[in-house]
mmCIF file of C-alpha atoms in Angstrom:
data_model
loop_
_atom_site.group_PDB
_atom_site.id
_atom_site.type_symbol
_atom_site.label_atom_id
_atom_site.label_comp_id
_atom_site.label_asym_id
_atom_site.label_seq_id
_atom_site.Cartn_x
_atom_site.Cartn_y
_atom_site.Cartn_z
ATOM 1 C CA MET D 1 -31.787 14.549 -6.582
ATOM 2 C CA LYS D 2 -32.317 11.426 -4.457
ATOM 3 C CA ILE D 3 -33.832 8.066 -5.354
ATOM 4 C CA ASP D 4 -34.521 5.458 -2.644
ATOM 5 C CA LEU D 5 -34.438 1.806 -3.658
ATOM 6 C CA THR D 6 -35.539 -0.830 -1.136
ATOM 7 C CA ASP D 7 -34.696 -4.537 -1.515
ATOM 8 C CA THR D 8 -33.048 -3.836 -4.826
ATOM 9 C CA THR D 9 -30.300 -5.201 -7.093
ATOM 10 C CA ALA D 10 -27.218 -3.813 -8.795
ATOM 11 C CA SER D 11 -29.048 -3.730 -12.134
ATOM 12 C CA LYS D 12 -31.846 -1.564 -10.711
ATOM 13 C CA ILE D 13 -29.240 0.747 -9.113
ATOM 14 C CA ASN D 14 -27.563 1.315 -12.490
ATOM 15 C CA LYS D 15 -30.937 2.103 -14.035
ATOM 16 C CA GLY D 16 -31.617 4.526 -11.170
ATOM 17 C CA LEU D 17 -28.323 6.328 -11.874
ATOM 18 C CA VAL D 18 -29.219 6.749 -15.553
ATOM 19 C CA LYS D 19 -32.697 7.979 -14.667
ATOM 20 C CA ALA D 20 -31.353 10.492 -12.141
ATOM 21 C CA ARG D 21 -28.744 11.889 -14.565
ATOM 22 C CA ARG D 22 -31.385 12.387 -17.244
ATOM 23 C CA ALA D 23 -33.686 14.076 -14.762
ATOM 24 C CA ILE D 24 -31.136 16.760 -13.949
ATOM 25 C CA GLY D 25 -30.030 17.138 -17.572
ATOM 26 C CA THR D 26 -26.535 15.596 -17.375
ATOM 27 C CA PRO D 27 -26.669 12.218 -19.137
ATOM 28 C CA ALA D 28 -22.874 11.994 -19.460
ATOM 29 C CA VAL D 29 -20.716 10.580 -16.658
ATOM 30 C CA GLY D 30 -18.015 13.178 -15.963
ATOM 31 C CA VAL D 31 -16.009 11.420 -13.267
ATOM 32 C CA VAL D 32 -12.391 10.263 -13.108
ATOM 33 C CA LEU D 33 -12.466 7.377 -10.614
ATOM 34 C CA THR D 34 -14.603 5.182 -8.386
ATOM 35 C CA LEU D 35 -14.238 5.746 -4.650
ATOM 36 C CA VAL D 36 -15.535 2.898 -2.485
ATOM 37 C CA VAL D 37 -16.083 4.018 1.113
ATOM 38 C CA VAL D 38 -16.435 1.200 3.656
ATOM 39 C CA THR D 39 -17.886 2.372 6.958
ATOM 40 C CA ASP D 40 -20.555 1.663 9.566
ATOM 41 C CA GLU D 41 -23.822 3.410 10.351
ATOM 42 C CA GLU D 42 -22.291 5.419 13.188
ATOM 43 C CA ASN D 43 -19.576 6.983 11.021
ATOM 44 C CA ALA D 44 -21.441 6.997 7.692
ATOM 45 C CA TYR D 45 -22.371 10.695 7.788
ATOM 46 C CA ASP D 46 -18.826 11.918 8.468
ATOM 47 C CA ALA D 47 -17.303 9.546 5.906
ATOM 48 C CA LEU D 48 -19.795 10.542 3.221
ATOM 49 C CA LYS D 49 -19.267 14.242 3.903
ATOM 50 C CA ALA D 50 -15.487 13.861 3.647
ATOM 51 C CA ALA D 51 -15.788 11.931 0.392
ATOM 52 C CA SER D 52 -18.204 14.510 -1.060
ATOM 53 C CA ASP D 53 -15.896 17.393 -0.142
ATOM 54 C CA ALA D 54 -12.902 15.577 -1.650
ATOM 55 C CA SER D 55 -14.880 14.978 -4.855
ATOM 56 C CA HIS D 56 -14.817 18.723 -5.616
ATOM 57 C CA GLU D 57 -11.144 18.192 -6.431
ATOM 58 C CA HIS D 58 -11.570 14.658 -7.815
ATOM 59 C CA PRO D 59 -15.003 14.089 -9.435
ATOM 60 C CA SER D 60 -15.876 10.471 -8.704
ATOM 61 C CA ARG D 61 -18.593 7.882 -8.351
ATOM 62 C CA LYS D 62 -18.827 7.273 -4.626
ATOM 63 C CA LEU D 63 -20.070 3.884 -3.452
ATOM 64 C CA VAL D 64 -20.670 3.931 0.299
ATOM 65 C CA VAL D 65 -20.824 0.392 1.698
ATOM 66 C CA ILE D 66 -22.580 0.070 5.073
ATOM 67 C CA LYS D 67 -22.881 -3.412 6.548
ATOM 68 C CA ARG D 68 -25.935 -3.560 8.809
ATOM 69 C CA VAL D 69 -25.729 -6.036 11.671
ATOM 70 C CA SER D 70 -28.906 -8.122 12.061
ATOM 71 C CA ARG D 71 -30.116 -8.590 15.623
ATOM 72 C CA SER D 72 -31.758 -11.995 15.381
ATOM 73 C CA PRO D 73 -30.486 -15.271 13.862
ATOM 74 C CA ARG D 74 -33.494 -15.320 11.538
ATOM 75 C CA ASP D 75 -32.691 -11.864 10.131
ATOM 76 C CA ARG D 76 -29.079 -12.860 9.581
ATOM 77 C CA THR D 77 -30.157 -15.555 7.142
ATOM 78 C CA GLN D 78 -32.244 -13.139 5.065
ATOM 79 C CA SER D 79 -30.311 -11.078 2.521
ATOM 80 C CA ARG D 80 -31.399 -7.618 1.459
ATOM 81 C CA LEU D 81 -29.864 -4.655 -0.319
ATOM 82 C CA ASP D 82 -31.152 -1.116 0.112
ATOM 83 C CA ALA D 83 -29.715 1.741 -1.918
ATOM 84 C CA GLU D 84 -29.943 5.507 -2.075
ATOM 85 C CA VAL D 85 -28.937 7.147 -5.346
ATOM 86 C CA ARG D 86 -27.798 10.774 -5.214
ATOM 87 C CA VAL D 87 -26.830 13.018 -8.119
ATOM 88 C CA GLY D 88 -26.460 16.737 -8.595
ATOM 89 C CA ALA D 89 -26.088 19.027 -5.599
ATOM 90 C CA ASP D 90 -26.824 16.183 -3.176
ATOM 91 C CA ALA D 91 -23.793 14.185 -4.331
ATOM 92 C CA GLY D 92 -21.007 16.770 -4.421
ATOM 93 C CA SER D 93 -19.065 16.566 -7.675
ATOM 94 C CA GLY D 94 -20.051 13.291 -9.327
ATOM 95 C CA GLU D 95 -22.624 10.801 -8.113
ATOM 96 C CA THR D 96 -23.186 8.846 -4.913
ATOM 97 C CA VAL D 97 -24.745 5.478 -4.144
ATOM 98 C CA VAL D 98 -25.271 4.552 -0.488
ATOM 99 C CA LEU D 99 -25.497 0.757 -0.144
ATOM 100 C CA ARG D 100 -26.870 -0.863 3.002
ATOM 101 C CA LEU D 101 -26.250 -4.583 3.166
ATOM 102 C CA TYR D 102 -28.318 -6.900 5.377
ATOM 103 C CA GLY D 103 -27.880 -10.565 6.221
ATOM 104 C CA GLU D 104 -25.629 -12.860 4.238
ATOM 105 C CA VAL D 105 -25.109 -10.336 1.451
ATOM 106 C CA SER D 106 -22.956 -8.273 3.831
ATOM 107 C CA ASP D 107 -20.309 -11.017 3.571
ATOM 108 C CA HIS D 108 -20.194 -10.597 -0.213
ATOM 109 C CA ALA D 109 -19.949 -6.819 -0.619
ATOM 110 C CA GLN D 110 -17.611 -7.220 -3.598
ATOM 111 C CA SER D 111 -20.421 -8.891 -5.575
ATOM 112 C CA VAL D 112 -22.609 -5.826 -5.031
ATOM 113 C CA VAL D 113 -19.884 -3.284 -5.768
ATOM 114 C CA LEU D 114 -18.381 -4.925 -8.872
ATOM 115 C CA PRO D 115 -21.313 -4.207 -11.275
ATOM 116 C CA LEU D 116 -21.345 -0.564 -10.137
ATOM 117 C CA LEU D 117 -17.692 0.218 -10.885
ATOM 118 C CA LEU D 118 -16.993 2.622 -13.723
ATOM 119 C CA PRO D 119 -15.368 0.916 -16.726
ATOM 120 C CA ASP D 120 -11.751 1.840 -17.474
ATOM 121 C CA ALA D 121 -11.498 4.051 -14.383
ATOM 122 C CA PRO D 122 -9.216 3.524 -11.366
ATOM 123 C CA VAL D 123 -10.770 2.245 -8.142
ATOM 124 C CA VAL D 124 -9.836 3.498 -4.655
ATOM 125 C CA VAL D 125 -11.133 1.833 -1.493
ATOM 126 C CA TRP D 126 -11.180 3.796 1.770
ATOM 127 C CA TRP D 127 -11.931 2.147 5.109
ATOM 128 C CA SER D 128 -12.927 4.979 7.427
ATOM 129 C CA VAL D 129 -13.124 2.530 10.379
ATOM 130 C CA ASP D 130 -12.444 -1.161 11.020
ATOM 131 C CA ALA D 131 -9.896 -1.635 8.265
ATOM 132 C CA PRO D 132 -8.914 -5.253 7.531
ATOM 133 C CA ARG D 133 -5.598 -6.560 8.761
ATOM 134 C CA ASP D 134 -4.458 -7.101 5.167
ATOM 135 C CA PRO D 135 -6.215 -4.575 2.881
ATOM 136 C CA SER D 136 -4.808 -6.047 -0.339
ATOM 137 C CA ALA D 137 -6.214 -9.500 0.520
ATOM 138 C CA ASP D 138 -9.669 -8.136 1.340
ATOM 139 C CA PRO D 139 -12.282 -8.904 -1.377
ATOM 140 C CA LEU D 140 -13.004 -5.183 -1.822
ATOM 141 C CA GLY D 141 -9.329 -4.262 -1.655
ATOM 142 C CA ALA D 142 -8.577 -6.746 -4.435
ATOM 143 C CA LEU D 143 -10.759 -4.680 -6.791
ATOM 144 C CA SER D 144 -8.763 -1.474 -6.272
ATOM 145 C CA GLN D 145 -5.489 0.105 -7.324
ATOM 146 C CA ARG D 146 -5.255 2.170 -4.137
ATOM 147 C CA ARG D 147 -6.226 1.179 -0.576
ATOM 148 C CA VAL D 148 -6.589 3.896 2.063
ATOM 149 C CA THR D 149 -6.792 3.160 5.805
ATOM 150 C CA ASP D 150 -6.564 5.313 8.930
ATOM 151 C CA SER D 151 -4.486 4.059 11.850
ATOM 152 C CA TYR D 152 -5.803 6.891 14.001
ATOM 153 C CA ALA D 153 -9.270 5.286 13.963
ATOM 154 C CA ALA D 154 -7.901 1.983 15.337
ATOM 155 C CA GLU D 155 -8.231 1.044 18.997
ATOM 156 C CA LYS D 156 -4.461 0.456 19.269
ATOM 157 C CA PRO D 157 -2.744 2.686 16.693
ATOM 158 C CA VAL D 158 0.792 1.419 17.328
ATOM 159 C CA ASP D 159 -0.289 -2.202 16.839
ATOM 160 C CA GLU D 160 -2.092 -1.071 13.691
ATOM 161 C CA LEU D 161 1.184 0.298 12.316
ATOM 162 C CA ARG D 162 2.860 -3.052 12.964
ATOM 163 C CA SER D 163 0.057 -4.811 11.067
ATOM 164 C CA ARG D 164 0.385 -2.370 8.176
ATOM 165 C CA ALA D 165 4.125 -3.041 7.964
ATOM 166 C CA GLU D 166 3.625 -6.808 7.927
ATOM 167 C CA SER D 167 0.920 -6.794 5.255
ATOM 168 C CA TYR D 168 2.097 -3.870 3.107
ATOM 169 C CA GLN D 169 1.566 -4.156 -0.627
ATOM 170 C CA PRO D 170 2.148 -1.460 -3.289
ATOM 171 C CA GLY D 171 -0.920 0.757 -3.312
ATOM 172 C CA ASP D 172 -1.507 0.742 0.453
ATOM 173 C CA THR D 173 -1.519 4.085 2.244
ATOM 174 C CA ASP D 174 -2.655 5.632 5.513
ATOM 175 C CA LEU D 175 -4.319 8.949 6.334
ATOM 176 C CA ALA D 176 -1.974 9.127 9.341
ATOM 177 C CA TRP D 177 0.837 9.449 6.766
ATOM 178 C CA ALA D 178 -0.984 12.244 4.907
ATOM 179 C CA ARG D 179 -1.315 14.177 8.182
ATOM 180 C CA ILE D 180 2.459 14.672 8.401
ATOM 181 C CA THR D 181 3.001 15.893 4.825
ATOM 182 C CA PRO D 182 3.317 19.586 5.898
ATOM 183 C CA TRP D 183 5.751 18.571 8.679
ATOM 184 C CA ARG D 184 7.905 16.588 6.271
ATOM 185 C CA SER D 185 7.949 19.449 3.773
ATOM 186 C CA MET D 186 8.892 22.000 6.445
ATOM 187 C CA LEU D 187 11.659 19.846 7.918
ATOM 188 C CA ALA D 188 13.112 19.063 4.490
ATOM 189 C CA ALA D 189 13.185 22.781 3.655
ATOM 190 C CA ALA D 190 14.836 23.568 7.003
ATOM 191 C CA LEU D 191 17.577 20.979 6.508
ATOM 192 C CA ASP D 192 18.360 22.443 3.093
ATOM 193 C CA GLN D 193 19.368 25.687 4.843
ATOM 194 C CA VAL D 194 22.039 24.184 7.124
ATOM 195 C CA SER D 195 25.181 22.204 6.435
ATOM 196 C CA THR D 196 25.788 20.700 9.879
ATOM 197 C CA GLU D 197 25.736 17.033 10.822
ATOM 198 C CA ILE D 198 22.651 15.699 12.606
ATOM 199 C CA VAL D 199 23.427 13.797 15.822
ATOM 200 C CA SER D 200 19.986 12.790 17.131
ATOM 201 C CA VAL D 201 16.284 13.617 16.830
ATOM 202 C CA GLU D 202 13.336 13.800 19.223
ATOM 203 C CA VAL D 203 9.706 13.813 18.043
ATOM 204 C CA ALA D 204 6.984 14.739 20.562
ATOM 205 C CA GLY D 205 3.223 14.356 20.275
ATOM 206 C CA GLU D 206 0.098 12.754 21.670
ATOM 207 C CA GLU D 207 0.512 9.259 23.027
ATOM 208 C CA SER D 208 -2.157 7.646 20.826
ATOM 209 C CA ASN D 209 -1.380 9.515 17.595
ATOM 210 C CA PRO D 210 0.239 7.206 14.977
ATOM 211 C CA SER D 211 1.371 10.194 12.893
ATOM 212 C CA VAL D 212 4.026 10.874 15.550
ATOM 213 C CA GLU D 213 5.459 7.381 15.105
ATOM 214 C CA LEU D 214 5.341 7.661 11.328
ATOM 215 C CA LEU D 215 7.211 10.973 11.358
ATOM 216 C CA ALA D 216 9.812 9.546 13.732
ATOM 217 C CA MET D 217 10.250 6.451 11.543
ATOM 218 C CA TRP D 218 10.582 8.617 8.435
ATOM 219 C CA LEU D 219 13.313 10.742 10.048
ATOM 220 C CA ALA D 220 15.185 7.676 11.328
ATOM 221 C CA ASP D 221 14.928 5.976 7.946
ATOM 222 C CA ARG D 222 16.123 9.016 6.015
ATOM 223 C CA LEU D 223 18.726 10.499 8.366
ATOM 224 C CA HIS D 224 20.142 7.220 9.733
ATOM 225 C CA VAL D 225 20.298 8.566 13.283
ATOM 226 C CA HIS D 226 18.642 7.536 16.516
ATOM 227 C CA VAL D 227 15.191 9.073 16.941
ATOM 228 C CA ARG D 228 13.475 9.337 20.322
ATOM 229 C CA ARG D 229 9.687 9.330 20.571
ATOM 230 C CA ALA D 230 8.449 11.593 23.383
ATOM 231 C CA VAL D 231 4.919 12.037 24.728
ATOM 232 C CA SER D 232 3.233 15.439 25.038
ATOM 233 C CA ALA D 233 -0.261 16.741 25.743
ATOM 234 C CA GLY D 234 -0.879 17.565 22.073
ATOM 235 C CA PRO D 235 -2.839 18.451 20.089
ATOM 236 C CA GLY D 236 -1.395 15.991 17.579
ATOM 237 C CA LEU D 237 2.258 16.542 16.763
ATOM 238 C CA THR D 238 3.812 19.246 18.900
ATOM 239 C CA GLN D 239 7.568 19.350 18.327
ATOM 240 C CA VAL D 240 10.510 17.997 16.358
ATOM 241 C CA ARG D 241 13.989 18.728 17.706
ATOM 242 C CA LEU D 242 17.092 17.874 15.700
ATOM 243 C CA GLU D 243 20.398 18.026 17.555
ATOM 244 C CA THR D 244 23.184 19.032 15.171
ATOM 245 C CA THR D 245 26.862 19.875 15.501
ATOM 246 C CA GLY D 246 25.964 23.522 14.864
ATOM 247 C CA GLY D 247 23.105 23.742 17.341
ATOM 248 C CA PRO D 248 19.530 22.478 17.656
ATOM 249 C CA ILE D 249 16.870 22.807 14.958
ATOM 250 C CA THR D 250 13.349 22.888 16.394
ATOM 251 C CA LEU D 251 9.896 22.973 14.854
ATOM 252 C CA HIS D 252 7.373 23.564 17.636
ATOM 253 C CA ARG D 253 3.565 23.758 17.382
ATOM 254 C CA SER D 254 1.505 24.135 20.539
ATOM 255 C CA ASP D 255 -1.937 25.194 19.293
ATOM 256 C CA GLY D 256 -2.477 22.992 16.236
ATOM 257 C CA ALA D 257 -2.382 25.972 13.855
ATOM 258 C CA MET D 258 0.874 27.983 13.898
ATOM 259 C CA ALA D 259 4.372 26.670 14.503
ATOM 260 C CA THR D 260 7.759 28.228 15.254
ATOM 261 C CA LEU D 261 10.845 27.182 13.289
ATOM 262 C CA ALA D 262 14.207 27.837 14.961
ATOM 263 C CA LEU D 263 17.489 27.403 13.062
ATOM 264 C CA PRO D 264 21.011 27.939 14.436
ATOM 265 C CA GLY D 265 22.201 31.481 13.837
ATOM 266 C CA GLN D 266 18.867 32.632 12.374
ATOM 267 C CA PRO D 267 15.880 34.431 13.925
ATOM 268 C CA ASP D 268 12.842 32.355 14.781
ATOM 269 C CA ARG D 269 10.083 32.418 12.224
ATOM 270 C CA ALA D 270 6.377 31.570 12.358
ATOM 271 C CA VAL D 271 5.067 29.013 9.856
ATOM 272 C CA ALA D 272 1.548 27.735 9.155
ATOM 273 C CA LEU D 273 0.996 24.106 10.209
ATOM 274 C CA LYS D 274 -2.754 23.869 10.575
ATOM 275 C CA ARG D 275 -4.343 20.508 11.357
ATOM 276 C CA ARG D 276 -6.310 19.472 8.286
ATOM 277 C CA GLU D 277 -9.768 17.984 7.842
ATOM 278 C CA THR D 278 -10.329 14.397 6.698
ATOM 279 C CA SER D 279 -11.574 15.604 3.306
ATOM 280 C CA GLU D 280 -8.259 17.380 2.669
ATOM 281 C CA LEU D 281 -6.294 14.282 3.634
ATOM 282 C CA LEU D 282 -8.425 12.094 1.368
ATOM 283 C CA ALA D 283 -8.061 14.536 -1.521
ATOM 284 C CA GLU D 284 -4.279 14.398 -1.111
ATOM 285 C CA GLU D 285 -4.286 10.605 -1.303
ATOM 286 C CA LEU D 286 -6.444 10.678 -4.439
ATOM 287 C CA ARG D 287 -3.896 12.853 -6.258
ATOM 288 C CA ARG D 288 -1.612 9.895 -6.821
ATOM 289 C CA LEU D 289 -2.498 6.310 -7.665
ATOM 290 C CA ASP D 290 1.046 4.929 -7.929
ATOM 291 C CA PRO D 291 2.774 3.196 -4.974
ATOM 292 C CA ASP D 292 4.210 5.492 -2.300
ATOM 293 C CA ASP D 293 7.742 4.141 -1.860
ATOM 294 C CA THR D 294 8.628 6.714 0.791
ATOM 295 C CA TYR D 295 5.733 5.611 2.985
ATOM 296 C CA ALA D 296 6.650 1.964 2.478
ATOM 297 C CA SER D 297 10.277 2.561 3.482
ATOM 298 C CA ALA D 298 9.314 4.504 6.616
ATOM 299 C CA LEU D 299 6.681 1.929 7.593
ATOM 300 C CA ARG D 300 9.086 -0.978 7.233
ATOM 301 C CA PHE D 301 11.682 0.765 9.408
ATOM 302 C CA GLY D 302 9.634 -0.475 12.354
ATOM 303 C CA VAL D 303 8.024 1.316 15.259
ATOM 304 C CA ASP D 304 9.898 -0.909 17.721
ATOM 305 C CA ARG D 305 13.252 0.561 16.628
ATOM 306 C CA LEU D 306 12.393 4.015 17.930
ATOM 307 C CA GLY D 307 14.095 5.121 21.134
ATOM 308 C CA GLY D 308 12.487 6.698 24.182
ATOM 309 C CA ILE D 309 9.587 5.870 26.441
ATOM 310 C CA GLN D 310 6.466 4.993 24.478
ATOM 311 C CA SER D 311 3.746 5.955 26.945
ATOM 312 C CA ALA D 312 3.076 8.355 29.782
ATOM 313 C CA ALA D 313 2.421 5.433 32.138
ATOM 314 C CA GLU D 314 5.857 3.974 31.431
ATOM 315 C CA ARG D 315 7.405 7.410 31.921
ATOM 316 C CA ALA D 316 5.753 7.766 35.365
ATOM 317 C CA GLU D 317 6.824 4.250 36.320
ATOM 318 C CA ALA D 318 10.419 4.921 35.289
ATOM 319 C CA ALA D 319 10.464 8.166 37.271
ATOM 320 C CA ALA D 320 9.156 6.358 40.364
ATOM 321 C CA ASP D 321 11.868 3.687 40.105
ATOM 322 C CA GLN D 322 14.668 6.241 39.756
ATOM 323 C CA PRO D 323 16.611 6.685 43.063
ATOM 324 C CA VAL D 324 16.404 10.077 44.752
ATOM 325 C CA PRO D 325 19.860 11.659 45.092
ATOM 326 C CA ALA D 326 21.051 12.320 48.637
ATOM 327 C CA LEU D 327 21.713 15.935 49.548
ATOM 328 C CA PRO D 328 25.305 16.665 50.568
ATOM 329 C CA VAL D 329 25.752 17.374 54.283
ATOM 330 C CA ARG D 330 28.556 19.646 55.345
ATOM 331 C CA ALA D 331 30.310 18.391 58.490
ATOM 332 C CA VAL D 332 31.010 20.857 61.279
ATOM 333 C CA PRO D 333 34.555 20.326 62.564
ATOM 334 C CA GLU D 334 35.116 20.008 66.273
ATOM 335 C CA ALA D 335 37.463 22.329 68.073
ATOM 336 C CA THR D 336 41.036 21.119 67.645
ATOM 337 C CA PRO D 337 44.315 22.368 68.916
ATOM 338 C CA ALA D 338 46.292 24.719 66.754
ATOM 339 C CA SER D 339 49.004 22.086 66.557
ATOM 340 C CA ALA D 340 46.789 19.879 64.402
ATOM 341 C CA PRO D 341 45.708 22.068 61.451
ATOM 342 C CA LYS D 342 45.998 19.189 58.938
ATOM 343 C CA THR D 343 43.282 17.184 60.714
ATOM 344 C CA ALA D 344 40.815 20.085 60.779
ATOM 345 C CA SER D 345 41.546 20.912 57.176
ATOM 346 C CA ALA D 346 40.883 17.317 56.152
ATOM 347 C CA ALA D 347 37.562 17.292 58.010
ATOM 348 C CA THR D 348 36.265 20.403 56.285
ATOM 349 C CA SER D 349 37.494 19.486 52.804
ATOM 350 C CA ALA D 350 36.149 15.942 52.820
ATOM 351 C CA PRO D 351 32.494 16.905 52.121
ATOM 352 C CA ALA D 352 33.575 18.826 49.031
ATOM 353 C CA SER D 353 33.595 15.583 47.072
ATOM 354 C CA ALA D 354 30.130 14.604 48.294
ATOM 355 C CA PRO D 355 28.155 16.631 45.745
ATOM 356 C CA ALA D 356 29.998 14.977 42.880
ATOM 357 C CA SER D 357 29.200 11.552 44.269
ATOM 358 C CA ALA D 358 25.591 12.464 44.834
ATOM 359 C CA SER D 359 25.148 13.821 41.348
ATOM 360 C CA GLY D 360 26.671 10.648 39.963
ATOM 361 C CA SER D 361 24.150 8.487 41.790
ATOM 362 C CA ALA D 362 21.261 10.537 40.418
ATOM 363 C CA GLY D 363 21.974 9.284 36.903
ATOM 364 C CA GLU D 364 22.161 5.597 37.792
ATOM 365 C CA GLY D 365 18.552 5.119 36.663
ATOM 366 C CA ASP D 366 19.555 6.021 33.057
ATOM 367 C CA ALA D 367 22.823 4.136 33.052
ATOM 368 C CA ASP D 368 21.498 1.589 30.557
ATOM 369 C CA ARG D 369 20.365 4.314 28.131
ATOM 370 C CA PRO D 370 23.304 5.870 26.229
ATOM 371 C CA THR D 371 23.272 9.511 25.320
ATOM 372 C CA PRO D 372 22.543 10.340 21.658
ATOM 373 C CA ALA D 373 26.158 11.303 21.087
ATOM 374 C CA LYS D 374 27.337 7.848 22.251
ATOM 375 C CA MET D 375 24.806 5.923 20.178
ATOM 376 C CA PRO D 376 26.165 4.094 17.118
ATOM 377 C CA PRO D 377 24.763 5.118 13.744
ATOM 378 C CA VAL D 378 21.633 3.321 12.617
ATOM 379 C CA LYS D 379 22.001 1.259 9.499
ATOM 380 C CA LYS D 380 19.040 1.231 7.147
ATOM 381 C CA GLN D 381 17.201 -2.071 7.241
ATOM 382 C CA GLU D 382 17.381 -3.903 3.916
ATOM 383 C CA GLY D 383 14.136 -4.960 2.307
#
C-alpha cells in the first residue's frame, strides 16, 4: 500500500503510517531497527531496493532522505516536505517512508527524521553516495549507533580511506570493508593449515577499488610484514599472494565468481568467492551494532604505508624511466701468431663477463626498492 503526502509534516507522516498499517490489517510495528538511507534522486531507486532486500533479514523502518536541489534562488528560500508512505508488499519487510526535502528544510534533515524514529530501537544511517567527511559529526550521524558509508562510491576512493581514518569513531563502517569478508575468512582458514613463516604479501586488484587497499592494510596490520599493492584489470580483487619460507600461498580469482587456492605441498582447490550485491553487504553490516575494532585497526594502519606502485600510470612511467640493458657483444679475435696464445685467449674470454655486467645494470631502476626478504619487519602503529 502507498500513500502520497505533499507539503506535509512529520506528524501527518506518523498518522499516515498508522492508517496504512490498519488498512492492511497489521496495526503492530514488528521491526527491530530504524534504517535511515541518505541518497540523491539519481541513486534513490537502487538504494531503496538494496534496503528493502536487506530488510527481509532485518525488519526495519526505512526512512529514505532525498535532498532536492532547487533551481532558482526563490525556490531555495521556500521549504517543503513531500513524503511517500509504503507498507506491506511495497515496503519489503517492515515499512518505508520516502522523504523529499526542498529548500531550507534540506539543511535540517535531522529535524524531519527525529520524530519518525522508532522508540527504544537502534538507528543505523547509510549514506549510499556523498558521505560526509566526518559521519559521526553529521547531524544525522549523531542520531545513530551505526554509520555506514561506501568508499567505492567516492570520486577518489583512496583519499576517502584517508578521511575515514582521520575521522573514525566507534560505530563507523564501510561497505568496502564488508566486500572483503569472504577473502579474509578464506585467507585466515588457509593460514591455519600451514606452519611456515610469512615473508611478504602482494594484493592485486582494480586501481580504483578501495577494498584492495583495505585487505592489504588488514594483512599488514595482522601479519606485521610488508604488503605490496599491485594493480590488475579486475574485476574487483583478483589475487593475494603470500610468500612464506615453505613456498607461496596464493588465492586467485579472475572471473569474480570462483577462485583457486594454492597451498605448498597440497593440490589446488576451487573455492566460491562470488562478488556480492549491495543488499547482502548492507545486511551483513546490520548484523552487528557494536564497534568493529578489526576494521578500525586496519583503517588506522594507513594506506600510505603500503608498498608497491599505486596506479597503472605510475607503473608505466616507472617502466619508461628504467634503463634498457645493453646486449652483450662477443668480440671476434683477429688472427694471431701461434706464439701468442695468451693474448688470443684473453680476447675471447673477456666478453664472458659482459652478460653479468649487463644484467646488473638492468636492475638499477629498482635499486632504491629493497626485496621483500631484505625489508625490516613492520611494527604495528600504536593508537
